[in-house]
Amino acid sequence: MYGTLVTLLIIDAIIMIVLVLLQSGKSAGLSGAISGGAEQLFGKQKARGIDAVLHRATIVAGILFFVITFALGYIVQ
């Protein structure tokens, strides 16, 4: 059980790294940080297409990462 969870954790970490690297940048430097943050805050900029899929997949991979990590911590005790 322990070995299986560690293997799943490693695979999930690699998938999460790939998903984060595939996502496009949300800002264009300092000017994007000032103006782009306000647009994203008020919902004028919606994620569409592949960016939305990558965003949701990253959230799922992150949640799975935490669940597996907590399960491993519970098993080790």
Backbone as a chain_set.jsonl record, in Angstrom:
{"seq": "MYGTLVTLLIIDAIIMIVLVLLQSGKSAGLSGAISGGAEQLFGKQKARGIDAVLHRATIVAGILFFVITFALGYIVQ", "coords": {"N": [[0.826, -1.192, 0.0], [1.892, 1.249, 0.832], [4.011, 1.604, -1.017], [2.577, 1.777, -3.409], [1.112, 4.148, -3.032], [3.203, 6.003, -2.843], [4.269, 5.793, -5.408], [2.06, 6.713, -6.915], [1.976, 9.308, -5.934], [4.385, 10.391, -6.909], [3.941, 10.201, -9.681], [1.709, 11.89, -9.89], [2.861, 14.308, -9.071], [4.656, 14.78, -11.173], [2.845, 15.027, -13.296], [1.484, 17.305, -12.441], [3.528, 19.239, -12.545], [4.017, 19.293, -15.31], [1.516, 20.196, -16.227], [1.402, 22.777, -15.111], [3.549, 23.992, -16.408], [2.646, 23.971, -19.034], [0.65, 25.861, -19.109], [-0.36, 29.107, -20.182], [1.189, 32.331, -19.688], [-0.17, 34.756, -17.442], [0.264, 37.468, -17.262], [1.956, 40.356, -18.601], [4.63, 41.192, -17.745], [5.53, 43.975, -15.619], [3.581, 45.926, -16.193], [1.426, 44.327, -16.872], [0.951, 43.15, -14.466], [-0.122, 45.195, -12.968], [-2.383, 46.264, -14.426], [-3.55, 43.933, -15.465], [-4.183, 42.378, -13.266], [-6.349, 43.672, -12.079], [-8.285, 43.387, -14.078], [-8.624, 40.627, -14.104], [-9.551, 40.253, -11.558], [-12.1, 41.397, -11.538], [-13.407, 39.841, -13.36], [-13.378, 40.218, -16.149], [-11.778, 38.962, -17.889], [-11.959, 35.931, -19.163], [-11.073, 32.507, -18.941], [-10.542, 30.454, -21.716], [-11.071, 27.619, -23.839], [-8.246, 25.583, -24.247], [-6.776, 26.617, -22.148], [-8.597, 26.775, -20.03], [-9.136, 24.075, -19.629], [-6.596, 23.135, -18.884], [-6.282, 24.599, -16.541], [-8.337, 23.586, -14.866], [-7.536, 20.892, -14.769], [-5.118, 21.161, -13.434], [-6.006, 21.998, -10.931], [-7.397, 19.7, -10.113], [-5.272, 17.85, -10.076], [-3.708, 19.001, -8.063], [-5.4, 18.787, -5.8], [-5.59, 16.011, -5.659], [-2.916, 15.468, -5.12], [-2.625, 16.504, -2.489], [-4.446, 14.853, -1.122], [-3.32, 12.288, -1.46], [-0.884, 12.741, -0.168], [-1.735, 13.268, 2.488], [-2.857, 10.763, 3.032], [-0.592, 9.153, 2.922], [0.817, 10.211, 5.102], [-0.895, 9.443, 7.157], [-0.708, 6.661, 7.0], [1.989, 6.198, 7.624], [2.202, 6.892, 10.294]], "CA": [[0.0, 0.0, 0.0], [2.782, 2.402, 0.931], [4.714, 1.744, -2.292], [1.612, 2.217, -4.418], [0.816, 5.559, -2.804], [4.388, 6.79, -3.185], [4.321, 5.812, -6.869], [0.999, 7.613, -7.367], [2.375, 10.67, -5.57], [5.423, 10.813, -7.852], [3.29, 10.396, -10.98], [0.873, 13.08, -9.779], [3.743, 15.473, -9.023], [5.162, 14.999, -12.528], [1.714, 15.533, -14.08], [1.211, 18.68, -12.013], [4.604, 20.071, -13.088], [3.774, 19.44, -16.748], [0.326, 21.037, -16.409], [1.737, 24.163, -14.791], [4.429, 24.506, -17.447], [1.893, 24.125, -20.274], [-0.258, 26.997, -19.032], [0.189, 30.362, -20.678], [1.363, 33.363, -18.675], [-1.339, 35.611, -17.269], [0.612, 38.879, -17.268], [3.042, 40.726, -19.495], [5.575, 42.012, -17.005], [5.033, 44.841, -14.562], [2.334, 46.57, -16.608], [0.379, 43.316, -16.791], [0.657, 42.892, -13.054], [-0.951, 46.29, -12.459], [-3.679, 46.337, -15.107], [-4.113, 42.599, -15.661], [-4.728, 41.882, -12.012], [-7.669, 44.264, -11.882], [-9.201, 42.778, -15.03], [-8.911, 39.27, -13.678], [-10.302, 40.338, -10.315], [-13.49, 41.72, -11.82], [-13.975, 38.841, -14.244], [-13.47, 40.624, -17.552], [-10.934, 38.079, -18.667], [-12.345, 34.545, -18.888], [-10.225, 31.495, -19.559], [-11.282, 29.726, -22.737], [-10.382, 26.574, -24.578], [-7.262, 24.714, -23.612], [-6.35, 27.209, -20.874], [-9.572, 26.379, -19.008], [-8.932, 22.646, -19.358], [-5.351, 23.012, -18.117], [-6.516, 25.158, -15.208], [-9.129, 22.61, -14.095], [-6.713, 19.702, -14.558], [-4.141, 21.508, -12.404], [-6.719, 21.981, -9.649], [-7.653, 18.298, -9.772], [-3.984, 17.24, -9.726], [-3.304, 19.54, -6.757], [-6.236, 18.169, -4.761], [-5.158, 14.615, -5.56], [-1.606, 15.494, -4.463], [-2.83, 16.668, -1.051], [-5.129, 13.664, -0.588], [-2.338, 11.2, -1.38], [0.087, 13.098, 0.866], [-2.354, 13.029, 3.793], [-2.996, 9.315, 3.199], [0.746, 8.645, 3.257], [1.103, 10.627, 6.48], [-1.705, 8.624, 8.052], [-0.187, 5.29, 6.975], [3.313, 6.157, 8.251], [2.073, 6.987, 11.761]], "C": [[0.868, 1.253, 0.0], [3.484, 2.659, -0.404], [3.81, 2.246, -3.407], [1.31, 3.704, -4.268], [2.004, 6.456, -3.144], [4.521, 6.886, -4.708], [3.275, 6.755, -7.443], [1.347, 9.073, -7.074], [3.424, 11.211, -6.539], [4.824, 11.084, -9.23], [2.447, 11.665, -10.968], [1.726, 14.346, -9.754], [4.289, 15.799, -10.411], [4.058, 15.568, -13.421], [1.427, 16.982, -13.721], [2.28, 19.641, -12.547], [4.374, 20.337, -14.578], [2.58, 20.361, -17.001], [0.624, 22.506, -16.135], [2.618, 24.764, -15.888], [3.709, 24.711, -18.773], [0.972, 25.337, -20.272], [0.432, 28.258, -19.53], [0.29, 31.366, -19.539], [0.159, 34.282, -18.62], [-1.008, 37.088, -17.32], [1.785, 39.111, -18.21], [3.991, 41.675, -18.77], [4.906, 42.858, -15.946], [3.72, 45.517, -14.941], [1.177, 45.583, -16.56], [0.001, 43.006, -15.358], [-0.264, 43.959, -12.48], [-2.33, 46.276, -13.101], [-4.335, 44.971, -15.248], [-4.725, 42.024, -14.407], [-6.118, 42.416, -11.744], [-8.684, 43.652, -12.834], [-9.582, 41.373, -14.604], [-9.756, 39.276, -12.406], [-11.784, 40.56, -10.58], [-14.111, 40.834, -12.889], [-14.12, 39.249, -15.697], [-12.698, 39.683, -18.46], [-11.262, 36.641, -18.287], [-11.387, 33.596, -19.599], [-11.07, 30.682, -20.539], [-10.414, 28.63, -23.326], [-9.441, 25.761, -23.726], [-6.784, 25.281, -22.285], [-7.299, 26.819, -19.748], [-9.392, 24.916, -18.631], [-7.675, 22.442, -18.522], [-5.519, 23.529, -16.694], [-7.28, 24.166, -14.332], [-8.322, 21.352, -13.791], [-5.661, 19.95, -13.485], [-4.78, 21.501, -11.022], [-6.963, 20.55, -9.193], [-6.362, 17.609, -9.343], [-3.496, 17.732, -8.372], [-4.093, 18.927, -5.615], [-5.831, 16.717, -4.56], [-3.802, 14.511, -4.862], [-1.763, 15.596, -2.948], [-3.49, 15.442, -0.432], [-4.139, 12.509, -0.434], [-1.305, 11.489, -0.292], [-0.476, 12.866, 2.264], [-2.517, 11.534, 4.062], [-1.648, 8.699, 3.561], [1.132, 9.015, 4.679], [0.325, 9.805, 7.493], [-1.176, 7.193, 8.129], [1.134, 5.193, 7.729], [3.191, 6.197, 9.776], [1.884, 5.688, 12.384]], "O": [[0.608, 2.2, -0.742], [3.545, 3.798, -0.867], [4.228, 3.043, -4.246], [1.259, 4.435, -5.257], [1.822, 7.551, -3.677], [4.85, 7.949, -5.234], [3.57, 7.518, -8.363], [1.048, 9.963, -7.871], [3.35, 12.371, -6.945], [5.159, 12.079, -9.871], [2.467, 12.432, -11.931], [1.35, 15.353, -10.355], [4.374, 16.969, -10.783], [4.303, 16.481, -14.209], [1.158, 17.799, -14.601], [1.95, 20.753, -12.96], [4.519, 21.467, -15.044], [2.629, 21.211, -17.89], [0.146, 23.382, -16.856], [2.443, 25.927, -16.252], [4.128, 25.553, -19.568], [0.557, 25.794, -21.337], [1.631, 28.456, -19.332], [-0.431, 31.268, -18.547], [-0.464, 34.554, -19.645], [-1.923, 37.905, -17.413], [2.509, 38.181, -18.568], [4.128, 42.836, -19.156], [3.843, 42.505, -15.434], [2.837, 45.665, -14.096], [0.054, 45.97, -16.237], [-1.14, 42.642, -15.072], [-1.088, 43.674, -11.612], [-3.341, 46.277, -12.397], [-5.558, 44.865, -15.158], [-5.688, 41.259, -14.478], [-6.976, 41.693, -11.236], [-9.829, 43.419, -12.446], [-10.74, 40.975, -14.732], [-10.588, 38.39, -12.21], [-12.63, 39.967, -9.911], [-15.253, 41.07, -13.284], [-14.93, 38.66, -16.413], [-12.947, 39.624, -19.664], [-10.886, 36.182, -17.208], [-10.951, 33.859, -20.72], [-12.185, 30.273, -20.216], [-9.186, 28.707, -23.311], [-9.787, 25.31, -22.634], [-6.423, 24.523, -21.385], [-6.856, 26.559, -18.629], [-9.484, 24.555, -17.458], [-7.682, 21.67, -17.564], [-4.964, 22.963, -15.753], [-6.905, 23.935, -13.182], [-8.409, 20.807, -12.691], [-5.343, 19.049, -12.71], [-4.169, 21.05, -10.054], [-6.762, 20.224, -8.023], [-6.351, 16.867, -8.361], [-2.925, 16.955, -7.606], [-3.525, 18.584, -4.578], [-5.738, 16.244, -3.427], [-3.565, 13.573, -4.1], [-1.111, 14.863, -2.204], [-3.125, 15.036, 0.671], [-4.12, 11.834, 0.595], [-0.895, 10.579, 0.427], [0.215, 12.33, 3.131], [-2.337, 11.086, 5.194], [-1.578, 7.817, 4.417], [1.72, 8.198, 5.389], [0.835, 9.505, 8.572], [-1.191, 6.581, 9.196], [1.376, 4.196, 8.41], [4.003, 5.589, 10.473], [1.759, 5.601, 13.606]]}, "num_chains": 1, "name": "protein.A"}
